[in-house]
Amino acid sequence: MAKLDERHLDPAVALAMLGDAAPRNPHRQFALKHSDCFIVTDDYGDIRGRGDGLFRDDTRVLSLFRLLIGDTEPSLLGASLSQDNIIFTANLTNLPLTPDGGAPTPQGVIHIERSRLLWDDRMYERIRLSNYSAHDVELPLSVRFEADFRDMFEVRGSTRSKRGRAFDIEIEADHVKMRYEGLDRLERQSTISFSIHPSALAADRADFRLDLQRRDSLSLFIEVGGDHGGTPSRERHRAAAAKARWQMRAKRRHGANVHSSGRVFNDWLSRARADIALLTTDLPTGPYPYAGIPWFSTAFGRDGVISALQMLWLNPGLARGVLSFLAQHQATETSMFSDSQPGKIMHETRKGEMAVLRELPFGRYYGGVDTTPLYIYLATAYAKRTGDLSFIDLLWPSLNEAAAWMENASRQDPCGFVSYARAAETGLANQGWKDSFDAVFHADGRIPKGPIALVEVQGYAYAAYAGLADLAALKGEDAKAAHWQACAESMRISVERHFWMEDRNFYALAIDGEGQPCQVRASNAGHLLYVGLPSPARAQLITDQLLSAAFHTGWGVRTLPDDELPFNPMSYHNGSIWPHDTAICAAGLARYGARDSVVRLMSGTFEAAVHFNMRLPELFCGFTRSPSEAPVAYPVACLPQAWSSGSVFMLIQASLGLEIDGFASEIHVTRPRLPIGIDQVSIRRLSVGNVAVDLHFQRVGDRIVAYLDPRHEGLAPLIVRS
């Protein structure tokens, strides 16, 4: 059995176990992904085995990949990703070279361009070498490589008492094959092939002596895949790039597109849309946004649902894919190891060796208390957005089973709440979105005894019941509609009665297994606003505090205010800023009419994105914003992360006050606002019923005017409320 600390979901804690192997700043790392294969490298394009690598099906199939010139690391000029996330490029140059018996080559006369992409579980790389010196150069170039075939959880810090066996490395004239047979009897292999035969090829390096004529260039093509697959070449590289770009363009055409009058703001929109497309994997059930690279590049229930909710107004097809996948993998049996019960919705799935061997429960794991109500809520929101009752009919048995699981869970709690306690020690101690080991606590810092009822989970359950009641009424199932409406109202009353802290004018973070509230103010309460549970008076009190300096740093909303005892702006969940959390809180504020405050939150989030090169990380540190200072990165955040990328679209919808009634095929706009400095926003190809329209928002004096493109007037009713 593998040793896995319960803190493994906090990457900073788990990877500290790796010492020198811990990864560097994620904003100097670059990721590519295709299907279930992804690569993370530094800005040189190198893999150094520090949490980076080439991964396939949760296994690291390349743990070292470094380019050297004369056994020396070249000098970095710059690195970038193409706008569509398909091509990584590093520009490098040589340090001084003094070959044996030849003239020295000065620094900075050899340009080295590394161009890389992934396609069909294969890495394609072109190394283009250009000689700008006045003399011919014999260039000594080396590629060093290793494949440790470690499971993703090993890379993250888990230790195993036993591993499979590595075979002797097979060396041919133009390629090297590395093989490993896991304890699961599955053979995994990695083959590195070269377009030019190396002058020397060993088990861990390829050496070349390349003749570069002055003012001339040549290219070395390298491929890394499961098998040899053919000799790398310019034609193979170009063909793979063309296929990858065509597929990415097709993904980005799905749904509506947002464009503004602000050039830099558009860069943010474009990068966020490209990142969501990068992370979205086409599964047999439809598109599914994987959570994030590198640690969570797989299907997560909670992350998939929230990402789909963020994109629902623009691309409901993403929600349909998420719902289809989760329905197909709904639990049908009780298992303590996988934390499953009939009707429960999956939290996480993995394909690596440790998951297959059940050394860990994450092959298909159900230890997420919020995924089931969120799944139901997404289905009800999808129905309202699209009017697609035929799809809901297909989901109806699954939705009923999920609701039955919620009700059964509530019956186990004295107050009728949906609570959690891990069924086995191998599972997660905390099972809400703040799932690190210390994310739930009492005001004095004590870790509470389970089962734990989180405040936001009860809000999700309330919204799930209310949405099901509406759907049941539409389907003519009046008894179910009345029952679920009663469940929703009962949940609302219980939350207001048991979670509200009268002395702090806020909702408690959780209620523990002894019925005692964890009297802590946290951003979780903002999720109650998102689903509309609080009374207007209490919603105003929550809004005021979320926007106060204790919570709001100027960059976003902290997960924990700075006056709570365990506050630490550098922690994973206890004072950091998660863009998706800020966006959900903002959508909650908008629901209660605080749309100007949404604009304020969007402004801070946008300015943070600018400092992060337009790509918001999974989280960043919760330090208060100071003049002339940038937000502080969290050292091992996922980048990109689906629900961080989707945050901008949830913020835009909240500021525009835009809702679509799919049943009536109507567009509703309520008290719209535009981001600061933006005078015009257009949503193109917005689907409403069976038509697609272009919708525009224009600043006119101190008013925001919403109107349909003249070509589309009359296609869908636009109802605007000032």
XYZ file of C-alpha atoms in Angstrom:
722
model
C 0.000 0.000 0.000
C 1.310 3.423 -0.899
C 1.953 5.928 1.816
C -0.230 8.968 1.156
C -0.594 11.772 3.641
C -4.120 13.169 3.823
C -2.604 16.537 2.958
C -1.872 15.344 -0.572
C -4.427 17.676 -2.094
C -2.368 20.677 -1.001
C 0.434 20.573 -3.600
C 2.664 22.904 -1.604
C 2.619 20.554 1.372
C 2.890 17.315 -0.554
C 5.641 18.501 -2.867
C 7.688 19.837 0.022
C 8.336 16.150 0.672
C 10.299 16.086 -2.584
C 12.924 18.596 -1.427
C 15.081 19.583 -4.377
C 12.587 17.924 -6.718
C 9.891 20.493 -5.968
C 8.784 22.461 -9.039
C 9.623 26.083 -9.615
C 7.341 29.040 -10.118
C 4.414 27.877 -12.295
C 4.541 31.156 -14.220
C 7.892 30.084 -15.619
C 6.476 26.738 -16.654
C 4.733 26.012 -19.927
C 2.116 23.341 -20.530
C 0.742 21.644 -23.626
C -2.068 19.101 -23.613
C -3.855 16.794 -25.992
C -6.416 14.252 -24.827
C -4.936 12.397 -21.806
C -1.356 13.418 -22.581
C 0.296 16.614 -21.350
C 3.758 18.077 -20.913
C 5.082 20.651 -18.457
C 8.518 22.204 -19.019
C 10.438 25.283 -17.976
C 10.969 28.287 -20.239
C 14.048 26.653 -21.794
C 11.787 23.829 -22.942
C 13.589 21.486 -20.544
C 12.160 18.812 -18.260
C 14.228 18.532 -15.082
C 12.235 16.031 -13.017
C 11.022 18.632 -10.530
C 7.335 17.846 -10.741
C 7.433 18.510 -14.481
C 7.537 15.977 -17.307
C 5.671 14.374 -20.163
C 2.649 12.495 -18.792
C 0.396 9.952 -20.416
C -2.610 8.474 -18.576
C -1.357 9.734 -15.179
C 2.138 8.258 -15.703
C 5.301 10.292 -16.264
C 6.789 8.832 -19.423
C 9.574 11.416 -19.716
C 11.158 12.697 -16.503
C 14.269 14.361 -17.947
C 14.676 16.092 -21.289
C 17.409 18.721 -21.540
C 19.118 20.399 -24.456
C 22.805 21.254 -24.019
C 25.322 22.958 -26.271
C 28.821 21.676 -25.523
C 27.557 20.195 -22.235
C 26.439 23.681 -21.205
C 22.935 25.019 -20.856
C 22.267 27.615 -23.558
C 21.281 31.177 -22.748
C 17.556 31.949 -22.708
C 16.240 34.722 -24.944
C 12.536 34.144 -24.382
C 9.688 31.643 -24.397
C 6.041 31.742 -25.371
C 2.902 29.789 -26.174
C 0.963 30.408 -29.344
C -2.375 32.136 -28.818
C -4.199 28.874 -29.516
C -2.097 26.920 -26.963
C -0.805 24.520 -29.630
C 2.859 25.511 -30.110
C 5.456 26.140 -27.407
C 8.516 28.062 -28.578
C 11.767 28.737 -26.726
C 14.410 31.022 -28.219
C 17.933 30.347 -27.022
C 21.505 31.187 -27.949
C 24.947 29.764 -27.279
C 27.493 30.609 -24.640
C 31.140 30.821 -25.818
C 32.344 27.562 -27.393
C 35.981 26.453 -27.607
C 36.115 23.238 -29.643
C 39.215 21.045 -29.703
C 41.618 22.260 -32.377
C 39.183 24.750 -33.883
C 38.454 28.451 -33.747
C 36.383 29.581 -30.770
C 32.740 30.474 -31.320
C 31.715 33.651 -29.488
C 28.596 33.929 -27.420
C 25.300 34.808 -29.061
C 25.955 33.848 -32.687
C 23.976 30.579 -32.792
C 20.224 30.986 -32.590
C 18.390 27.933 -31.230
C 14.635 27.783 -31.663
C 12.762 24.924 -29.990
C 9.243 24.486 -31.349
C 7.027 21.807 -29.755
C 3.495 20.431 -29.877
C 1.485 17.408 -28.753
C -0.736 15.334 -30.983
C -2.235 11.872 -30.516
C -0.167 10.949 -27.407
C 3.039 12.056 -29.106
C 5.420 14.957 -28.609
C 6.816 16.600 -31.735
C 9.795 18.931 -31.440
C 11.804 20.888 -33.979
C 15.188 22.307 -32.985
C 16.176 24.880 -35.581
C 19.819 26.000 -35.442
C 20.960 29.146 -37.263
C 24.565 30.283 -37.562
C 24.950 34.069 -37.579
C 28.730 34.057 -37.139
C 31.278 34.825 -39.848
C 32.603 31.256 -39.830
C 31.401 27.703 -40.235
C 30.743 26.025 -36.894
C 30.874 22.417 -35.792
C 28.218 22.555 -33.092
C 28.287 20.009 -30.248
C 24.672 19.418 -29.246
C 23.376 16.946 -26.672
C 19.947 15.793 -25.592
C 19.752 14.147 -22.182
C 16.717 12.111 -21.240
C 15.192 9.732 -18.708
C 11.823 8.088 -18.179
C 11.019 7.126 -14.578
C 7.452 5.934 -15.325
C 6.266 7.249 -11.981
C 2.598 7.511 -11.184
C 1.246 11.056 -10.872
C 0.724 10.533 -7.141
C 4.374 9.536 -6.753
C 5.375 12.720 -8.548
C 3.159 14.605 -6.102
C 4.898 13.081 -3.086
C 3.422 9.648 -2.359
C 5.868 6.870 -1.526
C 5.501 3.221 -2.490
C 7.032 0.197 -0.830
C 7.326 -1.604 -4.150
C 7.388 -0.688 -7.838
C 7.385 -2.620 -11.068
C 10.487 -3.411 -13.125
C 12.336 -1.363 -15.689
C 13.630 -3.210 -18.755
C 17.050 -2.702 -20.276
C 16.967 0.313 -22.567
C 16.939 -0.623 -26.263
C 19.208 1.492 -28.453
C 18.950 1.662 -32.255
C 20.719 3.925 -34.735
C 18.091 6.685 -34.587
C 15.948 5.959 -31.540
C 15.938 4.776 -27.934
C 13.150 2.726 -26.345
C 12.535 2.750 -22.566
C 10.086 0.248 -21.067
C 8.547 -0.388 -17.672
C 6.164 -3.098 -16.495
C 4.037 -1.991 -13.572
C 2.738 -4.109 -10.749
C -0.541 -3.988 -12.652
C 1.152 -6.068 -15.413
C 0.706 -3.232 -17.864
C 3.744 -2.351 -19.930
C 4.380 1.338 -20.463
C 7.031 2.577 -22.851
C 8.561 5.720 -24.188
C 10.505 5.944 -27.459
C 12.654 8.925 -28.431
C 13.384 9.191 -32.163
C 15.679 11.579 -34.047
C 15.612 12.767 -37.647
C 19.449 12.903 -37.700
C 21.457 9.928 -36.504
C 23.373 10.933 -33.358
C 27.153 10.610 -33.435
C 26.772 8.784 -30.115
C 23.595 7.382 -28.630
C 23.435 5.991 -25.095
C 20.740 4.990 -22.598
C 20.424 8.527 -21.271
C 21.765 10.891 -23.927
C 22.139 11.572 -27.626
C 25.181 13.506 -28.826
C 25.399 15.293 -32.179
C 28.174 17.124 -33.971
C 26.401 19.320 -36.468
C 28.114 21.219 -39.259
C 26.558 24.660 -39.486
C 27.636 26.704 -42.458
C 27.900 30.425 -41.842
C 24.660 32.263 -42.453
C 22.912 28.917 -42.800
C 20.549 26.840 -40.672
C 19.435 23.262 -40.169
C 16.691 21.523 -38.210
C 16.697 18.483 -35.954
C 13.303 16.840 -35.470
C 12.576 14.745 -32.375
C 9.509 12.700 -31.487
C 8.607 11.071 -28.175
C 5.813 8.498 -28.215
C 4.847 5.064 -27.054
C 6.523 3.462 -30.066
C 8.964 4.375 -32.843
C 6.176 5.321 -35.248
C 8.504 6.351 -38.082
C 11.462 8.675 -38.622
C 10.785 12.258 -37.496
C 10.700 14.773 -40.313
C 9.550 18.234 -41.306
C 6.522 16.737 -43.037
C 5.446 14.722 -39.980
C 5.910 17.768 -37.739
C 3.862 20.026 -40.021
C 1.103 17.438 -40.443
C 0.747 17.009 -36.674
C 0.692 20.794 -36.161
C -1.999 21.221 -38.821
C -4.211 18.553 -37.233
C -3.745 19.984 -33.752
C -4.574 23.504 -34.894
C -7.614 22.376 -36.844
C -8.989 20.550 -33.801
C -8.345 23.539 -31.539
C -10.105 25.901 -33.942
C -13.098 23.564 -33.956
C -13.194 23.564 -30.140
C -13.016 27.348 -29.919
C -15.898 27.731 -32.364
C -18.263 25.969 -29.951
C -20.700 28.392 -28.361
C -20.878 32.163 -28.381
C -17.906 34.503 -28.405
C -17.352 37.654 -26.327
C -15.540 40.676 -27.730
C -15.020 44.107 -26.182
C -13.737 47.552 -27.104
C -10.641 46.988 -24.956
C -7.623 45.434 -26.653
C -5.955 44.190 -23.453
C -9.272 42.997 -22.060
C -9.775 41.028 -25.284
C -6.382 39.394 -24.748
C -7.672 38.107 -21.411
C -10.879 36.817 -22.992
C -8.954 35.127 -25.783
C -6.447 33.435 -23.468
C -9.191 32.237 -21.117
C -11.206 30.777 -23.980
C -8.100 29.092 -25.399
C -7.248 27.600 -21.999
C -10.723 26.155 -21.576
C -10.457 24.658 -25.059
C -7.008 23.248 -24.202
C -8.292 21.573 -21.043
C -11.482 20.250 -22.647
C -11.126 16.611 -23.678
C -13.508 14.979 -26.126
C -14.805 11.880 -24.347
C -17.331 9.375 -25.737
C -19.977 11.175 -23.649
C -19.049 14.596 -25.036
C -16.649 17.426 -24.138
C -15.345 17.502 -20.562
C -13.108 20.228 -19.064
C -10.258 18.578 -17.170
C -9.499 20.423 -13.948
C -5.935 21.682 -14.420
C -2.316 21.018 -15.327
C -0.253 19.389 -13.965
C -1.806 17.870 -10.842
C -5.423 17.571 -11.904
C -5.408 16.860 -15.638
C -8.326 14.460 -15.426
C -12.098 14.500 -15.014
C -13.142 15.941 -11.651
C -16.822 16.125 -10.820
C -16.886 19.398 -8.911
C -14.459 21.202 -11.220
C -16.277 20.018 -14.333
C -19.648 21.169 -13.014
C -18.441 24.608 -11.931
C -16.558 25.148 -15.193
C -19.722 24.185 -17.084
C -21.786 26.612 -14.970
C -19.329 29.415 -15.758
C -19.625 28.725 -19.488
C -23.311 27.767 -19.563
C -24.602 31.069 -20.951
C -22.060 30.906 -23.793
C -21.660 27.199 -24.490
C -24.355 24.908 -23.049
C -22.842 21.981 -24.975
C -20.075 21.840 -22.378
C -22.648 21.336 -19.600
C -24.325 18.598 -21.609
C -21.006 16.753 -21.943
C -20.277 17.075 -18.227
C -23.745 15.868 -17.244
C -23.563 12.899 -19.613
C -20.191 11.772 -18.270
C -21.167 12.123 -14.617
C -24.473 10.326 -15.136
C -22.649 7.429 -16.790
C -20.271 7.142 -13.824
C -22.835 7.579 -11.051
C -22.310 5.204 -8.123
C -24.487 2.087 -7.953
C -23.002 0.406 -4.874
C -21.650 1.163 -1.421
C -17.881 1.041 -0.989
C -15.949 2.427 1.962
C -12.734 2.405 -0.066
C -14.107 4.580 -2.878
C -16.519 6.454 -0.560
C -19.444 5.593 -2.820
C -23.127 5.061 -2.166
C -25.883 4.497 -4.743
C -26.808 7.727 -6.481
C -23.653 9.606 -5.528
C -21.768 11.495 -8.234
C -18.080 10.929 -8.892
C -15.437 13.237 -7.447
C -12.354 12.120 -9.388
C -11.096 9.486 -11.805
C -7.524 8.356 -12.507
C -5.817 5.920 -14.897
C -2.380 5.463 -13.336
C -0.793 2.335 -11.917
C -1.539 3.196 -8.290
C -5.220 3.752 -9.046
C -5.485 0.524 -11.057
C -3.888 -1.435 -8.179
C -6.192 0.302 -5.661
C -3.208 1.510 -3.698
C -5.252 4.709 -3.652
C -9.015 5.115 -4.010
C -8.883 7.615 -6.866
C -9.404 5.269 -9.813
C -13.020 6.268 -9.468
C -13.522 8.118 -6.208
C -16.743 9.555 -4.782
C -15.449 11.439 -1.739
C -16.853 14.830 -2.679
C -19.888 15.905 -0.650
C -20.811 18.778 -2.956
C -20.556 17.077 -6.356
C -23.984 15.420 -6.206
C -26.041 18.552 -5.432
C -23.932 20.542 -7.896
C -24.633 17.923 -10.571
C -28.371 18.291 -10.018
C -28.110 22.066 -9.974
C -26.189 22.078 -13.276
C -28.886 19.899 -14.863
C -31.630 22.271 -13.754
C -29.634 25.317 -14.901
C -28.963 23.635 -18.258
C -32.684 22.998 -18.715
C -33.541 26.624 -17.946
C -30.797 27.885 -20.276
C -31.696 25.654 -23.235
C -35.266 24.384 -22.755
C -33.859 20.967 -23.706
C -36.296 18.735 -21.828
C -35.585 15.745 -24.052
C -32.064 15.557 -22.610
C -33.439 16.042 -19.098
C -35.753 13.099 -19.740
C -32.672 10.954 -20.412
C -31.089 12.193 -17.173
C -34.259 11.941 -15.114
C -33.560 8.512 -13.550
C -30.039 9.642 -12.638
C -31.324 12.909 -11.162
C -33.854 11.033 -9.071
C -31.143 8.721 -7.764
C -28.908 11.680 -6.935
C -31.765 13.383 -5.086
C -32.419 10.167 -3.164
C -28.760 10.117 -2.099
C -29.068 13.710 -0.828
C -32.209 12.912 1.115
C -30.668 9.802 2.628
C -27.584 11.808 3.626
C -29.827 14.435 5.226
C -31.653 11.805 7.253
C -28.341 10.859 8.888
C -27.906 14.416 10.221
C -29.865 15.738 13.238
C -30.500 19.061 11.486
C -31.187 17.536 8.075
C -27.943 18.685 6.476
C -25.835 16.967 3.816
C -22.618 16.184 5.670
C -19.485 14.106 5.132
C -17.069 11.878 7.027
C -14.589 9.849 5.056
C -15.416 6.165 5.043
C -11.784 4.959 4.935
C -8.451 6.399 6.068
C -7.220 6.383 2.474
C -9.895 8.895 1.486
C -10.082 12.661 1.810
C -10.484 14.120 5.292
C -12.255 17.212 3.913
C -14.653 16.755 1.042
C -15.798 20.222 0.030
C -14.009 22.415 -2.486
C -11.636 23.513 0.279
C -10.320 20.002 0.677
C -6.901 20.454 2.272
C -6.498 18.872 5.705
C -6.709 22.176 7.641
C -9.400 23.975 5.630
C -12.240 23.381 8.134
C -11.723 24.458 11.737
C -13.264 26.112 14.785
C -12.594 29.750 15.615
C -9.800 28.745 18.004
C -8.110 26.660 15.291
C -9.283 23.239 16.498
C -10.017 20.678 13.796
C -13.672 19.644 14.261
C -14.944 16.123 14.649
C -17.055 14.742 11.832
C -19.442 14.377 10.211
C -19.042 17.916 8.855
C -21.852 19.958 7.289
C -20.389 22.757 5.150
C -22.469 25.876 4.704
C -22.117 26.136 0.906
C -23.053 22.485 0.413
C -26.421 23.128 2.036
C -26.871 26.003 -0.404
C -26.146 23.710 -3.336
C -28.650 21.184 -1.965
C -31.263 23.934 -1.591
C -30.753 24.998 -5.212
C -30.811 21.378 -6.403
C -34.135 20.663 -4.691
C -35.698 23.909 -5.915
C -34.570 23.261 -9.489
C -35.834 19.683 -9.406
C -39.193 20.904 -8.153
C -39.492 23.218 -11.163
C -38.544 20.431 -13.576
C -40.952 17.966 -11.977
C -43.762 20.509 -12.319
C -42.928 20.932 -16.025
C -43.033 17.170 -16.449
C -46.413 16.951 -14.729
C -45.029 15.068 -11.713
C -46.835 17.230 -9.161
C -46.215 15.031 -6.115
C -42.469 15.089 -6.695
C -42.554 18.814 -7.345
C -44.289 19.442 -4.026
C -41.932 17.104 -2.184
C -38.762 18.667 -3.555
C -40.073 22.177 -2.983
C -40.691 21.216 0.639
C -37.135 19.838 0.847
C -35.764 23.111 -0.490
C -37.745 25.210 1.962
C -36.797 22.958 4.873
C -33.132 23.283 3.939
C -33.401 27.076 3.667
C -34.996 27.365 7.097
C -32.427 25.035 8.695
C -29.494 26.958 7.227
C -30.878 30.273 8.438
C -31.527 28.837 11.893
C -28.345 26.850 12.529
C -25.593 28.555 10.508
C -26.341 32.219 11.135
C -24.031 33.857 13.704
C -26.044 36.712 15.167
C -23.035 38.297 16.864
C -20.966 38.311 13.677
C -23.692 38.946 11.074
C -22.358 36.087 8.998
C -22.865 32.400 8.298
C -20.665 29.858 10.086
C -18.232 27.909 7.958
C -19.609 24.513 9.025
C -21.364 22.533 11.738
C -19.400 19.682 13.269
C -20.429 16.182 14.301
C -21.368 17.380 17.773
C -23.766 19.971 16.397
C -21.404 22.850 17.163
C -20.956 25.567 14.547
C -17.464 26.386 13.334
C -17.841 30.083 14.054
C -15.524 31.203 11.290
C -16.229 33.719 8.543
C -15.111 32.395 5.165
C -15.814 33.004 1.491
C -18.015 29.873 1.489
C -20.918 32.104 2.536
C -20.656 33.910 -0.806
C -21.775 30.670 -2.466
C -25.071 30.951 -0.558
C -25.625 34.274 -2.323
C -24.941 32.567 -5.657
C -27.848 30.134 -5.157
C -30.129 32.773 -3.618
C -30.692 31.176 -0.213
C -30.246 34.117 2.241
C -32.904 36.705 2.961
C -32.190 40.096 1.343
C -31.277 41.626 4.712
C -28.728 38.925 5.513
C -27.436 38.958 1.946
C -26.627 42.649 2.375
C -24.669 41.920 5.554
C -22.676 39.202 3.764
C -22.065 41.500 0.789
C -20.737 44.290 2.997
C -18.234 41.956 4.652
C -17.082 40.246 1.458
C -16.265 43.682 0.065
C -14.513 44.847 3.239
C -10.732 45.067 3.510
C -10.642 41.927 5.660
C -11.861 39.833 2.685
C -11.248 41.909 -0.421
C -7.551 42.465 -1.136
C -7.948 44.572 -4.249
C -7.066 41.526 -6.371
C -10.022 39.372 -5.322
C -11.852 37.820 -2.375
C -9.793 35.894 0.149
C -10.981 32.447 1.168
C -10.571 33.614 4.769
C -10.515 37.178 6.148
C -7.329 38.440 7.727
C -8.838 38.656 11.227
C -9.555 34.925 11.598
C -7.084 32.961 13.722
C -5.629 30.536 11.090
C -5.358 33.238 8.402
C -2.278 32.809 6.224
C -2.188 34.566 2.832
C 0.333 31.971 1.587
C -1.801 28.940 2.494
C -3.736 26.807 0.049
C -7.225 27.520 1.415
C -6.901 29.739 4.502
C -6.396 33.220 3.124
C -5.420 32.781 -0.526
C -7.394 34.058 -3.518
C -9.061 31.594 -5.888
C -10.402 33.339 -9.007
C -13.341 30.923 -9.342
C -14.327 31.633 -5.726
C -14.216 35.375 -6.349
C -16.363 34.902 -9.467
C -18.978 32.835 -7.607
C -19.134 35.452 -4.855
C -19.513 38.145 -7.533
C -22.349 36.233 -9.210
C -23.983 36.038 -5.778
C -23.674 39.785 -5.310
C -25.231 40.310 -8.731
C -28.165 38.083 -7.790
C -28.979 40.506 -4.981
C -28.517 43.593 -7.161
C -24.989 44.683 -6.157
C -23.877 44.941 -9.770
C -21.551 47.906 -9.229
C -19.657 45.778 -6.711
C -19.355 43.056 -9.345
C -17.634 45.572 -11.628
C -15.230 46.354 -8.806
C -14.381 42.674 -8.304
C -13.987 42.170 -12.035
C -11.604 45.109 -12.250
C -9.311 43.669 -9.587
C -9.421 40.214 -11.166
C -8.596 41.632 -14.602
C -5.658 43.606 -13.231
C -4.382 40.462 -11.529
C -4.689 38.608 -14.851
C -2.582 41.293 -16.538
C 0.225 40.666 -14.038
C -0.092 36.909 -14.639
C 0.319 37.313 -18.423
C -3.442 36.981 -18.980
C -3.597 33.480 -17.504
C -5.130 33.345 -14.030
C -3.657 30.531 -11.960
C -5.592 28.105 -9.799
C -4.926 30.439 -6.853
C -2.522 33.123 -5.712
C -1.490 34.562 -2.374
C -3.937 36.708 -0.435
C -1.725 39.683 0.371
C -3.383 43.082 0.405
C -2.825 45.036 -2.779
C -0.229 47.791 -2.500
C 0.598 50.547 -4.973
C 3.065 49.510 -7.686
C 3.132 45.895 -6.496
C 1.977 42.808 -8.373
C -0.071 39.956 -6.924
C 2.083 37.226 -5.384
C 2.020 33.828 -7.085
C 1.302 30.640 -5.181
C 4.381 28.472 -5.813
C 2.807 25.304 -7.214
C -0.606 26.352 -8.473
C -2.069 24.573 -11.470
C -1.709 26.599 -14.631
C -3.916 26.599 -16.592
C -6.895 25.681 -14.415
C -10.373 25.310 -15.928
C -12.458 27.103 -13.335
C -9.910 29.910 -13.072
C -10.082 30.374 -16.844
C -13.881 30.299 -16.745
C -14.034 32.965 -14.029
C -13.882 35.850 -16.491
C -17.033 34.619 -18.240
C -18.953 34.245 -14.969
C -17.867 37.774 -14.011
C -18.959 39.197 -17.367
C -22.370 37.540 -17.164
C -22.813 38.856 -13.617
C -21.903 42.421 -14.605
C -24.109 42.383 -17.713
C -27.083 41.002 -15.762
C -27.689 38.557 -18.612
C -29.933 35.491 -18.349
C -31.463 33.350 -21.079
C -34.847 31.679 -20.649
C -34.600 28.634 -22.886
C -38.228 27.651 -22.357
C -39.528 31.031 -23.543
C -36.586 31.662 -25.939
C -36.065 35.065 -24.338
C -33.012 37.119 -23.384
C -33.298 38.950 -20.066
C -30.949 41.809 -19.164
C -31.207 43.440 -15.739
C -29.366 46.644 -14.774
C -26.352 45.953 -16.993
C -22.891 47.248 -16.188
C -19.717 47.203 -18.265
C -16.193 46.631 -16.951
C -14.239 49.740 -16.041
C -12.664 51.282 -19.142
C -14.790 49.217 -21.533
C -17.401 51.061 -23.606
C -18.757 48.201 -25.691
C -19.169 44.424 -25.362
C -20.581 42.125 -28.038
C -21.704 38.524 -27.653
C -21.712 36.881 -31.045
C -23.591 33.706 -32.012
C -25.486 33.560 -28.711
C -27.882 30.632 -28.939
C -31.456 31.297 -27.857
C -33.808 28.425 -28.572
C -33.257 27.450 -32.199
C -31.598 30.702 -33.297
C -28.263 32.430 -32.784
C -28.063 36.194 -32.332
C -25.471 38.908 -31.813
C -26.135 40.930 -28.664
C -24.423 44.266 -27.981
C -23.920 46.383 -24.866
C -22.946 50.028 -25.351
C -22.034 52.739 -22.865
C -24.076 55.877 -23.628
C -23.292 58.612 -21.129
C -23.932 57.115 -17.707
C -26.228 54.408 -19.080
C -25.582 50.960 -20.561
C -27.769 50.153 -23.553
C -28.406 46.545 -24.628
C -29.617 45.809 -28.148
C -29.674 43.043 -30.741
C -27.748 43.344 -33.965
C -30.172 44.808 -36.555
C -29.872 41.600 -38.594
C -31.267 39.612 -35.661
C -34.042 41.872 -34.385
C -37.216 39.881 -33.912
C -35.451 36.504 -33.771
C -35.469 36.414 -29.964
C -37.263 38.747 -27.530
C -34.847 40.973 -25.595
C -36.252 42.108 -22.254
C -34.223 44.841 -20.553
C -34.854 46.017 -16.985
C -33.119 49.167 -15.774
